[in-house]
């Protein structure tokens, strides 16, 4: 059985609805097996930037230390904002690892280009070892072992870094083997699958901070992940970005989310 680590961190998000990520993580946790689930007591305070271009950096560093202490092999992280993946990856061997980044947004800003200063929008750039040194992976993951899935909202500053990465569109997922093919082509022996639930189409899920049209279906994404797992072992996974406005909204969205949880776990 997979182990679940629930990290209700909101401080990396740029959204005015950021604290709803705490509610989203709690809603998912309620449907996970209790004996296999650990919920971190992430502080609610915003924190300080500590003289950097990353908002709430002090709180992010505190959460990172908590994740490092709680991580075990084959953990599924339940966020929280996207940046929890960076903290998790910092704890594991990455020499033969590919990262599959499923997200409507590229998350490829640095503190120098980000319009918001929110680390969630810098998370994948940090995986590559670039950006604020206190948060970026060292060494970063080589660009040939990063696969971006479903990104369709990119800022100008993200065009150059995303061009270095393997990209799969939503329509590429019509072929359930396309993701596995891309990971195997990267030369990786293991994969970490990161899912921001806004990669899904708004018709599939309402509880996201910034919805983007023309997203993936939960069925297609889950099928691609299952096909990947059949060919490449997972080192872990993340489900992040769930921010339901009300408890009723959470209930209506959980079907799609739990389908993805089942695919990675």
Rosetta silent file (secondary structure, phi, psi, omega in degrees, C-alpha in Angstrom):
SEQUENCE: XXXXXXXXXXXXXXXXXXXXXXXXXXXXXXXXXXXXXXXXXXXXXXXXXXXXXXXXXXXXXXXXXXXXXXXXXXXXXXXXXXXXXXXXXXXXXXXXXXXXXXXXXXXXXXXXXXXXXXXXXXXXXXXXXXXXXXXXXXXXXXXXXXXXXXXXXXXXXXXXXXXXXXXXXXXXXXXXXXXXXXXXXXXXXXXXXXXXXXXXXXXXXXXXXXXXXXXXXXXXXXXXXXXXXXXXXXXXXXXXXXXXXXXXXXXXXXXXXXXXXXXXX
SCORE:     score description
SCORE:     0.000 S_00000001
   1 L     0.000  136.630  176.585    0.000    0.000    0.000 S_00000001
   2 L   -66.545  154.768  173.590    1.224    3.495   -0.831 S_00000001
   3 E  -104.183  137.078 -178.223    1.885    5.938    1.962 S_00000001
   4 E  -109.601  132.668  175.965    0.193    9.333    1.782 S_00000001
   5 E  -119.000  110.792 -176.427    1.710   12.522    3.152 S_00000001
   6 E   -91.925  122.441 -175.270   -0.814   15.372    3.302 S_00000001
   7 E  -124.008   89.597 -176.079    0.832   18.802    3.134 S_00000001
   8 L   -79.260   58.219 -179.591   -1.806   21.571    3.406 S_00000001
   9 L   -87.185  132.498  177.501    0.600   24.316    2.367 S_00000001
  10 L  -117.262  -11.662 -167.241   -0.888   27.445    0.828 S_00000001
  11 L   -70.396  -14.801  177.460    2.033   29.864    1.068 S_00000001
  12 L   -87.377   -6.216 -173.987    3.442   29.091   -2.382 S_00000001
  13 L   -85.925  145.586  174.936    0.235   30.001   -4.203 S_00000001
  14 L   -88.591   -4.962 -169.609   -0.376   33.348   -5.948 S_00000001
  15 L   -78.479  147.973  170.933   -4.159   33.046   -5.647 S_00000001
  16 L   -69.070  -15.451  177.163   -6.427   35.164   -3.491 S_00000001
  17 L   -97.704   18.790 -170.386   -8.085   31.801   -2.755 S_00000001
  18 L   -56.088  -39.310 -175.902   -4.794   30.278   -1.606 S_00000001
  19 L   -69.800  -12.895  173.866   -5.991   29.247    1.841 S_00000001
  20 H   -67.930  -16.763  175.587   -8.688   27.098    0.229 S_00000001
  21 H   -63.415  -29.697  175.973   -5.828   24.739   -0.602 S_00000001
  22 H   -63.677  -45.320  178.339   -5.843   23.801    3.078 S_00000001
  23 H   -64.424  -38.794  179.965   -9.499   22.775    2.771 S_00000001
  24 H   -64.211  -43.466  178.435   -8.794   20.871   -0.428 S_00000001
  25 H   -62.717  -40.477  179.822   -5.984   18.860    1.124 S_00000001
  26 H   -65.631  -38.076  179.104   -8.190   18.052    4.101 S_00000001
  27 H   -63.843  -42.840  178.478  -11.042   16.934    1.824 S_00000001
  28 H   -65.755  -43.250 -178.348   -8.782   14.514   -0.041 S_00000001
  29 H   -57.647  -32.545 -178.749   -7.267   13.257    3.221 S_00000001
  30 L   -64.846  -19.014  179.537  -10.728   12.316    4.437 S_00000001
  31 L  -105.973   10.086  178.855  -10.987    9.685    1.689 S_00000001
  32 L   -98.249  155.053  177.806   -7.530    8.160    2.188 S_00000001
  33 L   -63.746  124.121 -172.746   -6.770    5.084    4.320 S_00000001
  34 H   -60.204  -41.946 -176.003   -6.067    6.401    7.821 S_00000001
  35 H   -67.612  -19.258 -178.752   -3.314    3.943    8.687 S_00000001
  36 H  -105.477   10.098 -172.442   -1.373    4.906    5.569 S_00000001
  37 E  -122.102  131.563  173.456   -1.866    8.681    5.876 S_00000001
  38 E  -119.496  130.837  178.283    0.147   11.314    7.728 S_00000001
  39 E  -108.758  120.738  178.488   -1.084   14.910    7.859 S_00000001
  40 E   -80.008  141.716  178.929    1.556   17.571    8.461 S_00000001
  41 L   -89.339   76.034 -177.672    0.660   20.452   10.748 S_00000001
  42 L   -72.049  127.647  178.793    1.730   23.214    8.365 S_00000001
  43 L   -59.560  145.806 -177.407    1.704   26.642   10.084 S_00000001
  44 L   -86.377  -15.993 -175.775   -0.955   28.993    8.732 S_00000001
  45 L   -66.553  152.667 -174.535    1.057   32.201    8.978 S_00000001
  46 L   -69.113  -42.638 -176.824    2.193   33.808    5.731 S_00000001
  47 L    89.517  179.471 -174.808    5.878   34.188    6.553 S_00000001
  48 L  -119.984  157.467  179.745    8.493   36.610    5.213 S_00000001
  49 L   -80.708  -13.678  176.638   10.423   36.916    1.970 S_00000001
  50 L    55.273   38.666  176.260   13.748   37.215    3.864 S_00000001
  51 L    76.772   10.043  179.135   15.134   39.739    1.398 S_00000001
  52 L  -106.230 -178.684  175.426   14.501   37.535   -1.658 S_00000001
  53 L   -92.254   11.323 -179.390   12.032   37.728   -4.527 S_00000001
  54 L  -105.969  115.197  179.413   10.064   34.767   -3.170 S_00000001
  55 L   -65.700  142.218  173.854    7.042   35.710   -1.107 S_00000001
  56 L    62.546   30.642 -175.213    6.539   33.862    2.214 S_00000001
  57 H   -58.893  -40.481 -176.367    9.937   32.196    1.940 S_00000001
  58 H   -60.597  -39.895  177.742   10.331   31.613    5.669 S_00000001
  59 H   -69.225  -37.286  178.205    7.146   29.540    5.806 S_00000001
  60 H   -63.483  -39.732  179.134    8.128   27.603    2.689 S_00000001
  61 H   -67.201  -37.002  178.002   11.470   26.700    4.244 S_00000001
  62 H   -65.660  -44.113  177.045    9.756   25.527    7.413 S_00000001
  63 H   -62.191  -39.138 -179.635    7.374   23.325    5.408 S_00000001
  64 H   -60.391  -42.042  178.198   10.303   21.966    3.429 S_00000001
  65 H   -65.036  -37.164  178.866   12.026   20.835    6.616 S_00000001
  66 H   -66.832  -40.386  178.143    8.826   19.143    7.796 S_00000001
  67 H   -64.741  -42.370 -179.927    8.457   17.290    4.490 S_00000001
  68 H   -60.276  -38.223 -179.265   12.078   16.146    4.622 S_00000001
  69 H   -71.730  -30.882 -173.772   11.550   14.692    8.083 S_00000001
  70 H   -94.373  -14.969 -174.457    8.336   12.888    7.128 S_00000001
  71 L   -66.283  141.105  169.964    9.259   11.507    3.673 S_00000001
  72 L  -134.451  166.405  179.355    9.615    7.786    3.083 S_00000001
  73 L   -58.415  148.062  174.768   10.082    5.838   -0.181 S_00000001
  74 L    61.106   38.131  179.976    7.106    5.616   -2.555 S_00000001
  75 E   -86.396  139.846  169.072    5.215    8.469   -0.912 S_00000001
  76 E  -101.694  118.325  179.601    2.220   10.149   -2.542 S_00000001
  77 E   -88.054  132.421  173.617    2.168   13.818   -1.559 S_00000001
  78 E  -112.433  111.562  177.455   -1.225   15.508   -1.233 S_00000001
  79 E   -91.415  179.386   12.647   -0.935   19.297   -1.431 S_00000001
  80 L    77.436  173.836  179.894   -1.315   22.132   -0.981 S_00000001
  81 L   -82.951  171.524 -171.898    0.281   24.178   -3.694 S_00000001
  82 L   -62.650  -25.026 -172.510    2.582   22.840   -6.406 S_00000001
  83 L   -70.292  -10.634  176.285    5.809   23.743   -4.670 S_00000001
  84 H   -62.393  -25.749  178.662    5.469   20.838   -2.220 S_00000001
  85 H   -64.339  -38.493 -179.834    6.824   18.637   -5.020 S_00000001
  86 H   -61.084  -44.560  179.362   10.147   20.466   -4.999 S_00000001
  87 H   -62.179  -41.129  179.314   10.564   19.789   -1.295 S_00000001
  88 H   -65.379  -44.804 -179.280    9.725   16.102   -1.770 S_00000001
  89 H   -63.381  -28.514 -179.703   12.135   15.682   -4.680 S_00000001
  90 L   -65.076  -16.323 -175.407   14.902   17.242   -2.595 S_00000001
  91 L   -97.090   -7.305 -172.590   14.761   14.187   -0.301 S_00000001
  92 L  -118.835  162.174  175.623   15.166   11.402   -2.872 S_00000001
  93 L   -68.570  127.338 -176.118   17.803   10.066   -5.235 S_00000001
  94 L  -115.820    9.642 -173.484   17.322   11.754   -8.612 S_00000001
  95 L   -61.860  -33.537 -177.685   20.167   10.222  -10.616 S_00000001
  96 L  -121.417   25.996 -170.873   17.867    8.050  -12.749 S_00000001
  97 E  -100.120  138.584  165.456   14.612    9.964  -12.200 S_00000001
  98 E  -106.036  147.239  174.115   12.223   11.591  -14.674 S_00000001
  99 E  -113.761  124.706  176.186    9.692   14.156  -13.501 S_00000001
 100 E  -102.216  115.798 -173.362    6.311   14.247  -15.218 S_00000001
 101 E  -109.117   99.864 -178.345    4.741   17.681  -14.608 S_00000001
 102 E   -97.344  111.019 -170.455    0.989   17.662  -15.302 S_00000001
 103 L  -165.148  141.488  174.070   -0.253   21.235  -14.970 S_00000001
 104 L   -67.246  -24.934 -177.949   -2.208   23.814  -16.942 S_00000001
 105 E  -111.229  150.496 -175.202    0.605   26.256  -16.115 S_00000001
 106 L   -77.057  -26.919 -179.448    4.293   25.774  -16.836 S_00000001
 107 L    56.580   41.815 -173.878    5.524   26.957  -13.399 S_00000001
 108 L  -115.249   20.782  173.786    8.791   28.025  -15.049 S_00000001
 109 L   -77.310  165.903  164.431    9.305   31.502  -13.642 S_00000001
 110 L  -117.534  176.673  177.364   12.179   32.504  -11.395 S_00000001
 111 L   -64.276  -16.923  179.001   12.123   35.134   -8.681 S_00000001
 112 L   -84.244  -22.722 -176.300   13.467   37.517  -11.335 S_00000001
 113 L  -112.916  -16.746 -173.989   10.598   37.033  -13.794 S_00000001
 114 L   -65.301  128.532  176.513    7.601   36.119  -11.626 S_00000001
 115 L   -74.352  -16.967 -175.162    4.845   38.762  -11.644 S_00000001
 116 L  -109.583  -24.122 -173.101    3.528   37.485   -8.291 S_00000001
 117 L    77.572    5.407 -178.347    6.570   36.356   -6.333 S_00000001
 118 L   -84.526  130.669 -173.373    4.689   33.128   -5.527 S_00000001
 119 H   -69.837  -24.010  178.192    6.926   30.065   -5.479 S_00000001
 120 H   -55.804  -38.660  179.003    4.285   27.763   -6.958 S_00000001
 121 H   -76.283   -2.426  177.488    4.833   29.498  -10.298 S_00000001
 122 H  -112.651    1.321 -166.258    8.582   28.851   -9.972 S_00000001
 123 H   -62.540  -46.397 -177.802    8.346   25.226   -8.874 S_00000001
 124 H   -69.973  -33.408  175.966    9.317   23.444  -12.088 S_00000001
 125 H   -62.882  -37.068  177.247   12.159   25.915  -12.693 S_00000001
 126 H   -67.193  -34.198  175.292   13.421   25.009   -9.208 S_00000001
 127 H   -60.491  -34.295  178.071   13.280   21.317  -10.156 S_00000001
 128 L   -77.350   -2.763  178.367   15.680   22.216  -12.976 S_00000001
 129 L    87.629   17.835 -175.558   18.015   23.733  -10.363 S_00000001
 130 L  -117.930  153.143  179.732   17.325   27.352  -11.323 S_00000001
 131 L   104.586 -157.045 -177.223   15.987   30.298   -9.346 S_00000001
 132 L   -54.980  119.509 -174.281   16.257   31.103   -5.633 S_00000001
 133 L   -61.113  -27.601 -179.405   19.157   28.961   -4.300 S_00000001
 134 L   -70.922  -14.712 -176.997   17.455   28.234   -0.970 S_00000001
 135 L  -119.551  -25.996 -177.635   14.652   26.434   -2.827 S_00000001
 136 L   -69.399  144.584  175.310   16.104   25.164   -6.109 S_00000001
 137 L   -66.454  143.116  177.932   17.236   21.543   -6.285 S_00000001
 138 L  -138.766  109.613    0.143   20.991   21.065   -6.288 S_00000001
 139 L   -77.129  156.146  176.316   21.813   19.462   -8.552 S_00000001
 140 L   -76.715  165.890  178.554   18.769   20.168  -10.649 S_00000001
 141 L   -75.816  136.098  175.632   17.153   17.617  -12.883 S_00000001
 142 L   -60.989  143.439 -175.251   18.485   17.571  -16.473 S_00000001
 143 H   -61.046  -28.481 -179.199   15.975   19.083  -18.885 S_00000001
 144 H   -71.514   -9.949  177.616   15.846   15.894  -20.956 S_00000001
 145 H  -110.066   25.457  174.445   14.314   14.091  -17.977 S_00000001
 146 E  -121.264  125.124  179.480   11.421   16.520  -17.487 S_00000001
 147 E  -118.017  121.415  179.538    8.135   15.926  -19.322 S_00000001
 148 E   -98.187  129.937 -175.872    5.462   18.629  -19.223 S_00000001
 149 E  -122.415  124.665  171.434    1.889   17.438  -19.736 S_00000001
 150 L    77.870   11.761  179.654   -1.146   19.594  -20.539 S_00000001
 151 L   -71.097  127.777 -178.002    0.474   23.028  -20.146 S_00000001
 152 L  -142.801    4.829  175.678   -1.602   25.604  -22.006 S_00000001
 153 E  -128.786   99.991 -177.148   -1.159   28.858  -20.039 S_00000001
 154 L  -125.510  139.456  172.719    2.383   30.197  -20.398 S_00000001
 155 L   -85.811  164.092 -178.143    3.854   33.652  -19.865 S_00000001
 156 H   -57.262  -39.890 -177.184    6.467   35.091  -22.226 S_00000001
 157 H   -68.137  -13.116 -179.258    9.269   34.479  -19.726 S_00000001
 158 H   -95.608   -7.397 -175.292    8.414   30.773  -19.667 S_00000001
 159 H   -65.700  -42.244 -179.258    8.672   30.189  -23.413 S_00000001
 160 H   -66.590  -51.211 -179.300   12.441   29.669  -23.481 S_00000001
 161 H   -64.819  -34.886  179.995   12.688   27.218  -20.567 S_00000001
 162 H   -68.257  -26.343  177.888    9.652   25.185  -21.690 S_00000001
 163 H   -66.804  -16.604  177.794   11.300   24.841  -25.105 S_00000001
 164 L   -83.534  -11.917 -170.221   14.062   22.811  -23.449 S_00000001
 165 L  -107.066  156.905  171.289   11.603   20.232  -22.132 S_00000001
 166 E   -73.512  130.976 -177.503    9.593   17.393  -23.650 S_00000001
 167 E  -121.901  134.051  172.113    5.985   18.515  -23.975 S_00000001
 168 E  -117.072  130.532  178.662    2.821   16.450  -24.313 S_00000001
 169 L   -84.682  172.264  175.746   -0.428   18.192  -25.148 S_00000001
 170 L   -59.246  -41.680 -179.041   -3.874   17.234  -23.926 S_00000001
 171 H   -69.154  -25.822  176.087   -4.587   15.595  -27.282 S_00000001
 172 H   -61.168  -26.497 -179.103   -1.372   13.553  -27.016 S_00000001
 173 H   -71.694   -7.951  174.260   -3.041   11.760  -24.100 S_00000001
 174 H   -60.885  -27.160  172.512   -5.474   10.201  -26.565 S_00000001
 175 L   -94.982  107.693 -174.204   -2.667    7.662  -26.973 S_00000001
 176 L   -62.014  -20.394 -178.606   -2.457    6.080  -23.518 S_00000001
 177 L   -91.161   -4.952 -173.354    1.142    4.975  -24.172 S_00000001
 178 H   -62.304  -40.189 -179.454    2.452    8.427  -25.162 S_00000001
 179 H   -66.267  -47.034  178.202    3.492    9.383  -21.637 S_00000001
 180 H   -60.292  -41.013  177.957    5.300    6.110  -20.994 S_00000001
 181 H   -59.011  -42.158 -178.407    7.027    6.415  -24.363 S_00000001
 182 H   -67.027  -40.873  179.309    8.266    9.913  -23.452 S_00000001
 183 H   -66.062  -44.086  179.404    9.600    8.812  -20.070 S_00000001
 184 H   -64.269  -38.173  178.566   11.400    5.809  -21.534 S_00000001
 185 H   -64.814  -23.496  179.589   12.877    8.003  -24.280 S_00000001
 186 L   -73.376  -14.952 -177.841   14.340   10.248  -21.562 S_00000001
 187 L    87.600    1.024 -178.393   16.536    7.378  -20.377 S_00000001
 188 L   -74.704  151.647  177.024   15.079    7.472  -16.857 S_00000001
 189 L  -103.346  -13.899  179.405   14.568    4.301  -14.846 S_00000001
 190 E  -142.157  163.911 -179.872   11.996    5.786  -12.426 S_00000001
 191 E  -139.771  146.827  167.449    9.461    8.607  -12.536 S_00000001
 192 E  -111.638  126.927 -179.656    7.824   11.091  -10.192 S_00000001
 193 E  -104.282  117.416  176.052    4.376   12.175  -11.370 S_00000001
 194 E  -104.358  128.101  178.172    3.279   15.663  -10.305 S_00000001
 195 E  -126.252  114.378  162.671   -0.375   16.569  -10.902 S_00000001
 196 E   -89.768  124.108 -171.174   -1.829   20.008  -10.377 S_00000001
 197 H   -65.828   -8.621  174.365   -5.537   19.267  -10.744 S_00000001
 198 H   -74.017   -3.446  171.116   -5.991   22.355  -12.940 S_00000001
 199 H   -65.738  -23.037  178.745   -4.517   20.208  -15.724 S_00000001
 200 E   -76.533  156.072  177.033   -8.031   18.788  -15.938 S_00000001
 201 L   -67.464  143.910  178.546  -10.730   20.451  -17.988 S_00000001
 202 L   -57.044  -22.743  176.213  -13.037   22.780  -16.005 S_00000001
 203 L   -69.968  -17.439 -178.412  -15.939   20.510  -16.937 S_00000001
 204 L   -95.836  -26.690 -175.320  -14.244   17.811  -14.847 S_00000001
 205 L  -153.530  133.159 -179.718  -13.311   19.852  -11.778 S_00000001
 206 L  -100.888  -24.787 -170.568  -14.403   23.219  -10.404 S_00000001
 207 L   -85.160   63.841  175.296  -12.205   23.490   -7.314 S_00000001
 208 L  -128.917  156.255 -177.224   -9.082   25.090   -8.739 S_00000001
 209 L   -70.449  -42.013 -178.908   -7.630   28.539   -8.204 S_00000001
 210 L  -135.509   99.612 -178.906   -7.261   29.395  -11.896 S_00000001
 211 L   -73.510  146.257  178.015   -9.251   27.295  -14.330 S_00000001
 212 L  -131.634  126.477 -177.977   -7.968   26.890  -17.887 S_00000001
 213 L   -67.717  166.797  175.203  -10.183   25.616  -20.715 S_00000001
 214 L    63.967   42.293  178.895   -9.372   22.693  -23.016 S_00000001
 215 L   -90.469 -176.190 -178.730   -7.845   20.539  -20.300 S_00000001
 216 E   -79.957  159.644  169.688   -7.432   16.801  -19.939 S_00000001
 217 L   -89.597  150.198  177.191  -10.067   14.361  -18.821 S_00000001
 218 H   -61.692  -36.183 -179.066   -9.451   12.479  -15.598 S_00000001
 219 H   -63.724  -45.432 -178.055  -10.011    9.225  -17.484 S_00000001
 220 H   -67.611  -42.870 -179.469   -7.357    9.964  -20.121 S_00000001
 221 H   -66.476  -42.506  178.712   -4.783   11.199  -17.615 S_00000001
 222 H   -62.584  -40.281  178.829   -5.374    8.247  -15.296 S_00000001
 223 H   -63.466  -39.943  179.447   -5.027    5.813  -18.214 S_00000001
 224 H   -66.026  -39.013  179.708   -1.728    7.418  -19.239 S_00000001
 225 H   -69.387  -40.481  177.245   -0.371    7.171  -15.692 S_00000001
 226 H   -63.262  -39.678  177.354   -1.423    3.551  -15.352 S_00000001
 227 H   -65.287  -37.413  176.284    0.274    2.758  -18.659 S_00000001
 228 H   -62.436  -46.826 -177.993    3.399    4.531  -17.392 S_00000001
 229 H   -63.457  -27.030  179.017    3.390    2.517  -14.152 S_00000001
 230 H   -70.814  -19.136 -175.368    3.157   -0.697  -16.147 S_00000001
 231 H  -117.109  -24.772 -177.777    6.468    0.124  -17.817 S_00000001
 232 L  -137.471  128.108  178.767    8.374    2.378  -15.390 S_00000001
 233 E   -67.522  144.504  175.989    8.273    2.249  -11.568 S_00000001
 234 E   -88.912  134.912  173.601    7.109    5.371   -9.777 S_00000001
 235 E   -84.418  -16.271 -178.943    9.395    6.896   -7.156 S_00000001
 236 E   160.453 -178.030 -177.195    6.427    8.890   -5.846 S_00000001
 237 E  -159.284  164.238  176.437    3.732   11.307   -6.905 S_00000001
 238 E  -133.640  136.779  166.035    1.967   14.547   -6.028 S_00000001
 239 E  -117.788  120.128 -173.616   -1.677   15.591   -6.232 S_00000001
 240 E  -139.915  171.749  170.099   -1.911   19.344   -5.681 S_00000001
 241 L    83.780   12.018 -179.236   -3.901   22.482   -6.378 S_00000001
 242 L   -84.896  118.884 -174.747   -7.325   21.422   -5.087 S_00000001
 243 L  -136.998   69.543 -177.969   -9.104   24.539   -3.761 S_00000001
 244 L   -69.346  141.800 -178.852  -12.868   23.909   -3.446 S_00000001
 245 L   -73.544  -32.901 -176.884  -15.004   26.919   -2.567 S_00000001
 246 L  -140.249  161.851  174.744  -17.438   24.942   -0.403 S_00000001
 247 H   -57.964  -35.518  178.120  -17.685   21.466    1.143 S_00000001
 248 H   -64.736  -42.522  176.618  -20.347   20.605   -1.459 S_00000001
 249 H   -59.069  -40.349  179.889  -17.975   21.599   -4.260 S_00000001
 250 H   -60.212  -45.341 -179.706  -15.340   19.362   -2.702 S_00000001
 251 H   -60.749  -42.585 -177.812  -17.668   16.377   -2.711 S_00000001
 252 H   -66.583  -29.465 -177.667  -18.590   16.927   -6.362 S_00000001
 253 H   -88.828  -18.360 -170.535  -14.919   17.109   -7.410 S_00000001
 254 H   -64.713  -26.558  178.179  -13.569   14.225   -5.374 S_00000001
 255 H   -58.152  -47.638  179.280  -14.569   11.594   -7.914 S_00000001
 256 H   -65.693  -41.277 -177.561  -12.112   12.960  -10.484 S_00000001
 257 H   -66.548  -44.258 -179.355   -9.407   13.500   -7.891 S_00000001
 258 H   -66.614  -26.455  173.715   -9.684   10.040   -6.396 S_00000001
 259 H   -63.487  -39.952  178.408   -9.431    8.579   -9.896 S_00000001
 260 H   -71.954  -39.193  175.994   -6.021   10.246  -10.166 S_00000001
 261 H   -58.343  -44.006  178.268   -5.050    9.145   -6.655 S_00000001
 262 H   -62.479  -34.918 -179.554   -5.885    5.590   -7.654 S_00000001
 263 H   -68.056  -39.552 -177.682   -3.760    5.887  -10.789 S_00000001
 264 H   -85.975  -21.576 -174.976   -0.619    6.983   -8.940 S_00000001
 265 L  -105.449    0.000    0.000   -1.119    4.810   -5.856 S_00000001
